[in-house]
Coordinates of C-alpha atoms and ligand atoms in Angstrom, one line a residue:
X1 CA -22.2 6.8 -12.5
X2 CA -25.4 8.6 -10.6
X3 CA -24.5 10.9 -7.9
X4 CA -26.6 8.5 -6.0
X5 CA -24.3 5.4 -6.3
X6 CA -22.1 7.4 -4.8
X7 CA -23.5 6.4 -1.5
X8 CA -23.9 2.4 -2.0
X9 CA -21.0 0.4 -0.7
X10 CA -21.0 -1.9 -3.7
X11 CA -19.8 -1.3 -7.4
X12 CA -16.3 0.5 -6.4
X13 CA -14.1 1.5 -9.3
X14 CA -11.3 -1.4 -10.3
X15 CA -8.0 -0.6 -8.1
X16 CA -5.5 0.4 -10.7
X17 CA -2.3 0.3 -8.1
X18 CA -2.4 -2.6 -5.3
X19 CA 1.4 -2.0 -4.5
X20 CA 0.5 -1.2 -1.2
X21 CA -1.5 -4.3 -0.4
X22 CA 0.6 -6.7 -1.9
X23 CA 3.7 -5.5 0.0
X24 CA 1.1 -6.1 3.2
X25 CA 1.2 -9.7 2.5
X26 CA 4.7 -10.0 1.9
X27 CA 4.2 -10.4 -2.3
X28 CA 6.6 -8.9 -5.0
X29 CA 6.0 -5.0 -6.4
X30 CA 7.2 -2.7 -8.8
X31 CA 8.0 -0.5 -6.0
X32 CA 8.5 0.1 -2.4
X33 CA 4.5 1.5 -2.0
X34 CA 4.5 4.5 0.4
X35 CA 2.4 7.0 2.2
X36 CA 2.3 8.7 5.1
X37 CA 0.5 9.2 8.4
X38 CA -1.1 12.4 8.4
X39 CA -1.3 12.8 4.7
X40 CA -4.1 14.5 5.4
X41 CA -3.0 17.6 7.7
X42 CA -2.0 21.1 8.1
X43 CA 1.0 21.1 5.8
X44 CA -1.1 21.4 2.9
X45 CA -2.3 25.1 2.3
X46 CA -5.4 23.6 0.5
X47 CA -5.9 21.6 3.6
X48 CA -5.8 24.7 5.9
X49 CA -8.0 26.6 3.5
X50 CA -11.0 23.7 4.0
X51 CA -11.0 23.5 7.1
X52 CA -10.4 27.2 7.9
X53 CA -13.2 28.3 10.5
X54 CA -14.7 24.7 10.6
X55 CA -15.0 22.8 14.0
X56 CA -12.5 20.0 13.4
X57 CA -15.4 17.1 14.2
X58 CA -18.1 18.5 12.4
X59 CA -16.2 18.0 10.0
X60 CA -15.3 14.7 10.5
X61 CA -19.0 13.9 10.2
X62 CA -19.4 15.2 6.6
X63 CA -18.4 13.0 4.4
X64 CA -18.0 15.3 1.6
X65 CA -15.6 17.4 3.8
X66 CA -13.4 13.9 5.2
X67 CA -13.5 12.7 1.2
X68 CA -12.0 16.0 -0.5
X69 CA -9.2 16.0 2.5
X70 CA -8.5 12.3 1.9
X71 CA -7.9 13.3 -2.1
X72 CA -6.2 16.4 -1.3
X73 CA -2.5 14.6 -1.1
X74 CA -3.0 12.9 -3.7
X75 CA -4.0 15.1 -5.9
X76 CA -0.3 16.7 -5.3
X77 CA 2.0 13.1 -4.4
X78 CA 2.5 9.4 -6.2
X79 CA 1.2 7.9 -2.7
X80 CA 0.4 4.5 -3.1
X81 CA -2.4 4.3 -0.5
X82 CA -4.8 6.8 0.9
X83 CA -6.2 6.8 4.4
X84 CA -9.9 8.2 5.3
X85 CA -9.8 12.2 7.3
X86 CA -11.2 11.0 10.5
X87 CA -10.0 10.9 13.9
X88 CA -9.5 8.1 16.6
X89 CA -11.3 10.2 19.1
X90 CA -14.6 9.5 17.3
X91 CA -15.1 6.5 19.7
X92 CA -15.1 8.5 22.9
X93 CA -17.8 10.3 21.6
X94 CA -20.0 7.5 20.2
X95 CA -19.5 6.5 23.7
X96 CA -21.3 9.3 24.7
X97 CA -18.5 11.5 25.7
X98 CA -17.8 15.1 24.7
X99 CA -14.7 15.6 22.8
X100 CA -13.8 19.1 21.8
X101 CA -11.0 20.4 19.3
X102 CA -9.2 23.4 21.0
X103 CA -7.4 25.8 18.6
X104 CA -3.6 25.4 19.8
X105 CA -4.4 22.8 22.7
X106 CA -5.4 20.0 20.5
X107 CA -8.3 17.5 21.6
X108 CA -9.8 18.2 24.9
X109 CA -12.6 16.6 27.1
X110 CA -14.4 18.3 29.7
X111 CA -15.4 15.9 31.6
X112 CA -12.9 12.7 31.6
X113 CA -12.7 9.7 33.5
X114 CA -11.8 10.2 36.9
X115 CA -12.6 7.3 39.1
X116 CA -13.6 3.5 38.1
X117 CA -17.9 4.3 38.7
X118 CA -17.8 6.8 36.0
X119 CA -17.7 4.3 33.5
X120 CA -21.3 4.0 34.5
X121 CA -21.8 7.0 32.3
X122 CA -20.7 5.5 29.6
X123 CA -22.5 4.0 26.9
X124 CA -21.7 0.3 27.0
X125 CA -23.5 -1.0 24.2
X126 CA -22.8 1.2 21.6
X127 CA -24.7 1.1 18.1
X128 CA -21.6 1.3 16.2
X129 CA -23.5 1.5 13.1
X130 CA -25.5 4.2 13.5
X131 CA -23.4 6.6 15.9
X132 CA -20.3 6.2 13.3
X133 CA -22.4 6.0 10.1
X134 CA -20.9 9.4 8.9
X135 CA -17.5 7.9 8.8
X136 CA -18.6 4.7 6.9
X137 CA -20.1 6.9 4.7
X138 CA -17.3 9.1 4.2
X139 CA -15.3 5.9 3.3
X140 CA -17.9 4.5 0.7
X141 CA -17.7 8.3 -1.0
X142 CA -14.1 8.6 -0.9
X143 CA -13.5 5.1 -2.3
X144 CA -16.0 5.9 -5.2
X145 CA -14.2 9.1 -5.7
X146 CA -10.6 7.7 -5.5
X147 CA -11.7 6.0 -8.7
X148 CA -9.2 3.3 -8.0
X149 CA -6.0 5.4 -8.4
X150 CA -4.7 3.5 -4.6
X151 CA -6.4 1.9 -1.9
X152 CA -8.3 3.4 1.0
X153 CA -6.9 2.6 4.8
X154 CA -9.5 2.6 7.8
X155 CA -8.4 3.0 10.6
X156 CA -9.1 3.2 15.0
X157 CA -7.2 4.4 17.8
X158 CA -6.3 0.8 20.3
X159 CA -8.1 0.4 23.3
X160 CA -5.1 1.9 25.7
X161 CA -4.3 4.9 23.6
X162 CA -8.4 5.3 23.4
X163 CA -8.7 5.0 27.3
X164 CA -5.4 7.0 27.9
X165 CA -7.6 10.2 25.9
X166 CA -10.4 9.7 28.2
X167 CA -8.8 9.9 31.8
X168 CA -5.8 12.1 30.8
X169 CA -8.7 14.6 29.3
X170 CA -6.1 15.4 26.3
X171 CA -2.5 15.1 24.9
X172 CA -0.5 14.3 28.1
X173 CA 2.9 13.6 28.3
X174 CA 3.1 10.9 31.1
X175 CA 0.0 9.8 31.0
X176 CA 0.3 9.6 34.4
X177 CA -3.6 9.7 35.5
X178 CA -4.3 7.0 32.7
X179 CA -1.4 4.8 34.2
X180 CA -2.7 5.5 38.0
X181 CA -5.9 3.3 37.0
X182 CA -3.6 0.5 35.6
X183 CA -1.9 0.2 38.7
X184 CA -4.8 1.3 40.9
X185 CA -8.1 0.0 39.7
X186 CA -6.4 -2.9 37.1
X187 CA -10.3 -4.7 36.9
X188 CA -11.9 -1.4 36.4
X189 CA -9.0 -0.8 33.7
X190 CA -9.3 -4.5 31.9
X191 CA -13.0 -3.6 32.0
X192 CA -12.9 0.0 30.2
X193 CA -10.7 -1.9 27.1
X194 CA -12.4 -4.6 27.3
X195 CA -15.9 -2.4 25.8
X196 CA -13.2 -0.2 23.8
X197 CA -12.7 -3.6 21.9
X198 CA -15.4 -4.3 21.4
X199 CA -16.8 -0.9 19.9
X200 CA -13.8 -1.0 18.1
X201 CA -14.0 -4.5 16.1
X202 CA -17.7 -3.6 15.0
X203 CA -16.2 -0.2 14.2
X204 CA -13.1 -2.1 12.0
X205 CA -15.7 -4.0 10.4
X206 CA -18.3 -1.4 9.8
X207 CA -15.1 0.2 7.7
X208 CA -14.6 -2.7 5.5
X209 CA -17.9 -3.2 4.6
X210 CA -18.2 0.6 3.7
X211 CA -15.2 0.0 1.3
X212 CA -11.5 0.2 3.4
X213 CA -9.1 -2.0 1.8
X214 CA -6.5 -2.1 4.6
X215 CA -7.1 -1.5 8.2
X216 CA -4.5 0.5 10.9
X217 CA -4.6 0.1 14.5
X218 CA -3.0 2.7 16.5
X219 CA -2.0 2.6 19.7
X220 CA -0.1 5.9 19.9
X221 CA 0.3 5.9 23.4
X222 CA 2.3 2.5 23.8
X223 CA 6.0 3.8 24.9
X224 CA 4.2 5.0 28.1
X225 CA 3.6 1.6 29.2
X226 CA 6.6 -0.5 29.6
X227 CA 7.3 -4.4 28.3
X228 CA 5.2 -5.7 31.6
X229 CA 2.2 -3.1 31.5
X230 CA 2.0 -3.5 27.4
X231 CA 1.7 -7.5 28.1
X232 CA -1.6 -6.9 30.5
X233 CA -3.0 -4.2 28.9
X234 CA -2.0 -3.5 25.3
X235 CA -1.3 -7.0 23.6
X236 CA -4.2 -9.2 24.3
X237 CA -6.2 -6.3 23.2
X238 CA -4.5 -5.8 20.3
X239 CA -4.7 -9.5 19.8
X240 CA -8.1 -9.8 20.1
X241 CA -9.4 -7.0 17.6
X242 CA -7.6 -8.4 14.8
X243 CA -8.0 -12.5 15.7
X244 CA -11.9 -11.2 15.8
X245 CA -11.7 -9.0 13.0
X246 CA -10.5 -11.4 10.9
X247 CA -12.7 -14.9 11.8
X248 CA -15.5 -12.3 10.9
X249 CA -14.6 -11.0 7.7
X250 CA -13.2 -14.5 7.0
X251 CA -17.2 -15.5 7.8
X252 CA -17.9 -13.6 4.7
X253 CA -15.2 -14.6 2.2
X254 CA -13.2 -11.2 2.6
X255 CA -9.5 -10.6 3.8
X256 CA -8.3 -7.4 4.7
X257 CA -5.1 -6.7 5.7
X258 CA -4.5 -5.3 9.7
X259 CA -1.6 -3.1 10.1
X260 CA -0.5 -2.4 14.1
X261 CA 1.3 1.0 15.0
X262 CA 2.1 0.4 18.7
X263 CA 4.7 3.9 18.5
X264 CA 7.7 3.2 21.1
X265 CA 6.5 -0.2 21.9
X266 CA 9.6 -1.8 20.0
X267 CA 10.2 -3.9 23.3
X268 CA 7.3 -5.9 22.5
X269 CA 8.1 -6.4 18.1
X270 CA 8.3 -10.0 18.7
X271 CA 5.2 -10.0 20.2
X272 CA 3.5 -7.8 17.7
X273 CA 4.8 -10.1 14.7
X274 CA 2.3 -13.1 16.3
X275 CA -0.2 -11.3 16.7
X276 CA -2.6 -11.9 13.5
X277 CA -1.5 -8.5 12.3
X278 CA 0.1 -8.6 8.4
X279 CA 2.2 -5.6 9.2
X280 CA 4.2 -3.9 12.0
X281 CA 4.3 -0.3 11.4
X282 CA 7.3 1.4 13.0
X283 CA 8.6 4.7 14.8
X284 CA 11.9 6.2 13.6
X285 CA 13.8 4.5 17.0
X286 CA 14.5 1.6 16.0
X287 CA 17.3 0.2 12.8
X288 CA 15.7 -1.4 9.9
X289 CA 17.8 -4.3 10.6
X290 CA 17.5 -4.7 13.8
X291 CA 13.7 -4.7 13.3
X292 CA 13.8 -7.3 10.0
X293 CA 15.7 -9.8 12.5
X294 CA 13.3 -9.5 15.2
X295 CA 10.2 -10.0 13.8
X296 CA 11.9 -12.9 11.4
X297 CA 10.5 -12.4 8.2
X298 CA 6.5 -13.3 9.9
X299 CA 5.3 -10.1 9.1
X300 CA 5.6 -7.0 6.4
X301 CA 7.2 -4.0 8.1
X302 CA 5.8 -0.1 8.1
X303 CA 8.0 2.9 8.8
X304 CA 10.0 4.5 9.9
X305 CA 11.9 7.4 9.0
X306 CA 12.4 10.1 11.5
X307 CA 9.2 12.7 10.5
X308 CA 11.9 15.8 10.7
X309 CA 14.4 14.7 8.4
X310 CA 11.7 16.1 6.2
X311 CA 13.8 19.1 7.4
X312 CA 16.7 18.2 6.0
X313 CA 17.5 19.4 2.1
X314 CA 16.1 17.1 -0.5
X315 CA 19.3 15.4 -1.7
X316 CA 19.5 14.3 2.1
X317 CA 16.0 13.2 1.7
X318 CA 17.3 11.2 -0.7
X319 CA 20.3 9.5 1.4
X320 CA 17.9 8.9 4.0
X321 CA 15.3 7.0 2.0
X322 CA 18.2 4.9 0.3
X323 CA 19.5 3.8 3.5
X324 CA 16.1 2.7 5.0
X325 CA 15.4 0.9 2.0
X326 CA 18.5 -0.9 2.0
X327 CA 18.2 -1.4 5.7
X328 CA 14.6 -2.7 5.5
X329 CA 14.6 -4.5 1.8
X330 CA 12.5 -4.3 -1.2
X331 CA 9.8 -6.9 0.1
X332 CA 7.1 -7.3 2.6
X333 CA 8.0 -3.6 2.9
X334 CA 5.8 -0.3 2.9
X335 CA 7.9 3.1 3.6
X336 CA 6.6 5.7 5.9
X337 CA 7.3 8.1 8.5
X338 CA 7.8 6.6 12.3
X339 CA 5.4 9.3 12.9
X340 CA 3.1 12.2 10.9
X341 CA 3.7 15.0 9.2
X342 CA 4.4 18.2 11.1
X343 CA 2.0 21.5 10.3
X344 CA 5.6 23.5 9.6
X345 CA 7.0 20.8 6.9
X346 CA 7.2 21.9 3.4
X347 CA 5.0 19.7 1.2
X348 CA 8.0 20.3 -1.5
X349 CA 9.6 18.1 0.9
X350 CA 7.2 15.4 1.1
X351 CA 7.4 15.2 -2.6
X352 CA 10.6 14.3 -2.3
X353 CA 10.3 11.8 -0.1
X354 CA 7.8 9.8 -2.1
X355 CA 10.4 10.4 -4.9
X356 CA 12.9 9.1 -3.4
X357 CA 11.1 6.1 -2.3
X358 CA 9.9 5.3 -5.7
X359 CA 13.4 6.0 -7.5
X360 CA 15.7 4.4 -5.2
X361 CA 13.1 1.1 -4.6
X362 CA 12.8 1.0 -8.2
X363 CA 16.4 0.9 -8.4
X364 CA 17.0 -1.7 -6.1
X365 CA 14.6 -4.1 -7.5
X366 CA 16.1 -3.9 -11.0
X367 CA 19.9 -4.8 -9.5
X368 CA 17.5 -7.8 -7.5
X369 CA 15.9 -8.8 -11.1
X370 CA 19.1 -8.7 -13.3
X371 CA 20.5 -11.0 -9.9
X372 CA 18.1 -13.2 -9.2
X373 CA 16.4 -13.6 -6.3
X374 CA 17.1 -16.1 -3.4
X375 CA 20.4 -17.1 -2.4
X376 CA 23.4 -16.3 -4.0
X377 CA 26.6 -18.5 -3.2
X378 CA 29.8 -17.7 -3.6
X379 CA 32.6 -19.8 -2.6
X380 CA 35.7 -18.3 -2.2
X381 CA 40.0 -19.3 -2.1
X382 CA 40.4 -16.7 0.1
X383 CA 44.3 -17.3 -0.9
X384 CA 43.6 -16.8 -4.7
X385 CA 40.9 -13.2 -4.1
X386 CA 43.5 -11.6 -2.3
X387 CA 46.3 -12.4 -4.4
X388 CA 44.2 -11.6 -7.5
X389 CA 43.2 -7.8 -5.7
X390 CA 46.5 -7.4 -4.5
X391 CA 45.7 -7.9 -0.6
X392 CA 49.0 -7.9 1.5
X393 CA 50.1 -11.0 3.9
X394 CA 49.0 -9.4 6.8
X395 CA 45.7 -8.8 5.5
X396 CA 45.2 -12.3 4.8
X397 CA 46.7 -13.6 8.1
X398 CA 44.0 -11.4 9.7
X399 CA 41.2 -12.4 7.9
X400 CA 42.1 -16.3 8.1
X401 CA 43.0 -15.6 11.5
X402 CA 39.5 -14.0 12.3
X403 CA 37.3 -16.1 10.7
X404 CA 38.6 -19.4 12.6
X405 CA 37.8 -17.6 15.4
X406 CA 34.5 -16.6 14.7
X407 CA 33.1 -19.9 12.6
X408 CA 29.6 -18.1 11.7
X409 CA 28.7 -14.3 12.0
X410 CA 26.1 -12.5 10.3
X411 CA 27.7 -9.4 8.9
X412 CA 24.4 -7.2 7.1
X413 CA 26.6 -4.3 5.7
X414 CA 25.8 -5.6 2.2
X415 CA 23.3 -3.8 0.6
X416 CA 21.2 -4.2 -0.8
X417 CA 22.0 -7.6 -0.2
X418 CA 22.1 -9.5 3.1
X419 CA 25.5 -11.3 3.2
X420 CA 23.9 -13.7 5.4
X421 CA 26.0 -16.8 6.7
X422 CA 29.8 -16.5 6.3
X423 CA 31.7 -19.7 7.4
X424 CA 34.4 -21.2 7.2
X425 CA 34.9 -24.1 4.9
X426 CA 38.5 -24.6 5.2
X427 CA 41.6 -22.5 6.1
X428 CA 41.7 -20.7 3.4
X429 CA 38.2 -20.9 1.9
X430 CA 34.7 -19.0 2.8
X431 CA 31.2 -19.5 1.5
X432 CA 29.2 -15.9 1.2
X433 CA 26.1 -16.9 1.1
X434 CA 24.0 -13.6 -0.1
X435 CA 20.6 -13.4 0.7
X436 CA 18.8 -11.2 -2.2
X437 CA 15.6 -9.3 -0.6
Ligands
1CP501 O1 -7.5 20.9 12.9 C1 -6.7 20.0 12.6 O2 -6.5 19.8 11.4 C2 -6.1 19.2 13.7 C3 -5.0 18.2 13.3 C4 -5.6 16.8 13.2 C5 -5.7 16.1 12.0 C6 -5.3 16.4 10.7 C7 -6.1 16.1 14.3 C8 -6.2 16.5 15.7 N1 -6.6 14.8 13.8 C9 -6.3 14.8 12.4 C10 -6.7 13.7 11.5 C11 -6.3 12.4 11.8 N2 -6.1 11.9 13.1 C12 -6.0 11.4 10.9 C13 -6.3 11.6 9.4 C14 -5.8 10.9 8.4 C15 -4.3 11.1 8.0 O3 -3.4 10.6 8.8 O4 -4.1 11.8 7.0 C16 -5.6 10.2 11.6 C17 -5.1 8.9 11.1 C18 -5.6 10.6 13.0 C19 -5.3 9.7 14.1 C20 -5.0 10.2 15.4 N3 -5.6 11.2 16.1 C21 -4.1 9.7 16.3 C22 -3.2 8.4 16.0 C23 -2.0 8.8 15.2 C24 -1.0 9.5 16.0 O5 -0.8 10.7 15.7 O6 -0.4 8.9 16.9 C25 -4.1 10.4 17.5 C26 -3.2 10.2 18.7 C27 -5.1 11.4 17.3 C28 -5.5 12.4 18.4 C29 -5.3 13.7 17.8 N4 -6.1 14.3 17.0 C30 -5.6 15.5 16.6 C31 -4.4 15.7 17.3 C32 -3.6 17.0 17.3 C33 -4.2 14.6 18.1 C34 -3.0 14.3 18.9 C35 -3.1 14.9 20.3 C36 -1.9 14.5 21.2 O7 -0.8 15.1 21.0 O8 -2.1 13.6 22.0

């Protein structure tokens, strides 16, 4: 191909693994798919050997620069998806704002938001297209260059974590300034994400017609707003971009999946699983189970192991992944971290976990296979299993005993099935009714 196609969002390489987009929509793999946020980041030497002495947003806006850090991982790990070098901050600036990198402070703005009227310096009406054209071109290169191997994520920060950056002025911990507009100046608030989401869905679709395969909304600062503040002014916004995202792309034929990362905003997963989004990505604070039964089976899950097990030794790795994967299921499943990578963790590590994912999921969905999938019954004589394995009287007494009293109870220590319904057919007699995932 000529250097120059290079540049042309058309003509892309055939995708040789599309595990990662068929567990978005729920479908059957050959593996758990995984990758992890911040791929891309200090932990790789090679990674702080590119971007040594570079300003971190110039070099977001070369696209050579964002394409050889999106290929860096996985030039080194099995990921089954790769997600463009960018940042979420690149909004606040196409807005006009100054954003600045700060060696060991992390991204600072001079001059943030202080009172409702300085939205007034803000660019409104945004050309999306031409103040963010170095990322879509960095996504038409790197998907070129990615010659297929996986797909390419876009991604955008949510309009609350977006608008949190630009009045807290940086990382904050409380977010307390951001919050004080909430409750404070709510119209000025609803007006700030109500532009953010706009910018945003042009920016979402400006990235799929580059060349991203799957889109990523993050709103990192969700666990600062609690279940009635998230309702007001998270949800409908996260609602919006992908219900708009979608109808659009839909205009045109395409389908993209939309994965939502609202990090400790698991008070609002029912909410999350209706709202047009294919995945819920989540943080390590919540059980696998416990997340599978509250979102129902509407959407594919994202997550979630706790970042610094990476810490742990690899054969604990190992135990970890096994147990998430059990928790979570083979299907409509993509593992992760409930957070990024860490500068300090060994890469050896990260290895490992993509290892483990791969082995273990593999294993899994070889037992499923030889089983079957869907519901496996099994009725039991209760009398006749625990004569035949030698269960004393009182054992049996017990169990009879307990499951009269409780006619139905989901017990989900199975793995990797679900032993789903247990009931009670007669005295002596129980259905299992497994659920294979
Ligand atoms: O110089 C450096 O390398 C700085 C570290 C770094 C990196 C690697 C920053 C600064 N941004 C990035 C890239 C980045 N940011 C990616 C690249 C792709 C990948 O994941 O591999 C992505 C997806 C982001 C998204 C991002 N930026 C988020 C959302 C995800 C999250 O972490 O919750 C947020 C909140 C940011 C802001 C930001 N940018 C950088 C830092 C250190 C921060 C967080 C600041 C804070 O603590 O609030």
């Amino acid at each position: 191909m000529d250097k120059d196609d290079l540049i042309l969002p058309k003509d892309f390489p055939e995708l040789k693994n599309d595990a990662f987009l068929l567990a978005c929509r729920g479908q059957e793999t050959p593996h758990v798919p995984v990758w992890c946020m911040r791929q891309a980041g200090r932990y790789l030497p090679e990674f702080r050997e590119s971007r040594a002495g570079k300003d971190f947003f110039a070099t977001c806006r070369s696209p050579a620069a964002c394409c050889e850090l999106t290929l860096q991982p996985l030039r080194r790990f099995p990921f089954d998806a790769a997600i463009i070098f960018s940042d979420i901050l690149v909004i606040p600036q196409a807005m006009g704002m100054d954003v600045q990198m700060v060696a060991g402070k992390g991204p600072t703005f001079p001059e943030p938001l202080k009172e409702p009227e300085d939205l007034l310096l803000l660019q409104s009406k945004v050309d999306v297209i031409k103040e963010l054209d170095y990322v879509f071109k960095a996504i038409t290169l790197t998907r070129h260059k990615l010659e297929g191997k996986v797909p390419l994520i876009g991604f955008t920060g949510a309009p609350w974590t977006l608008m949190a950056y630009m009045i807290e002025g940086g990382a904050s911990t409380t977010q307390s300034k951001a919050k004080r507009w909430l409750y404070r100046h709510p119209e000025a608030s609803h007006q700030l994400l109500k532009m953010l989401t706009d910018i945003i869905v042009e920016y979402l679709l400006g990235q799929v017609a580059a060349g991203a395969q799957a889109l990523q909304v993050f709103e990192s600062h969700a666990g600062c707003l609690g279940p009635v503040e998230f309702q007001e002014f998270s949800l409908p916004y996260l609602r919006d971009i992908a219900r708009k995202v979608k109808d659009q792309l839909k205009e045109s034929g395409q389908d993209v999946p939309m994965i939502v990362f609202a990090k400790d905003g698991h008070y609002s997963l029912e909410d999350l699983s209706q709202s047009h989004y294919e995945v819920v990505g989540l943080d390590w604070t919540i059980d696998p189970r416990s997340a599978r039964e509250r979102t129902g089976g509407k959407v594919s899950l994202q997550g979630n192991m706790d970042p610094c097990a990476l810490y742990a030794p690899k054969e604990r790795i190992s135990e970890i992944v096994k147990k998430m994967l059990e928790g979570f299921g083979t299907r409509g499943y993509i593992a992760n971290l409930g957070h990024g990578l860490y500068p300090d963790m060994d890469p050896e590590n990260v290895g490992a976990f993509v290892e483990a994912v791969h082995t273990h999921s593999r294993h899994l969905l070889n037992l499923k296979s030889a089983l079957g999938e869907g519901k496996l019954i099994l009725d039991l004589n209760l009398e006749e299993t625990c004569v035949k394995h030698g269960l004393g009287k009182q054992f049996r007494r017990f169990l009879v005993g307990w499951m009269t009293l409780k006619q139905q109870l989901t017990w989900r220590r199975c793995s990797p099935f679900h032993l789903d319904t247990y009931d009670t057919l007669s005295q002596c007699r129980i259905r299992l009714t497994l659920i294979v995932l």
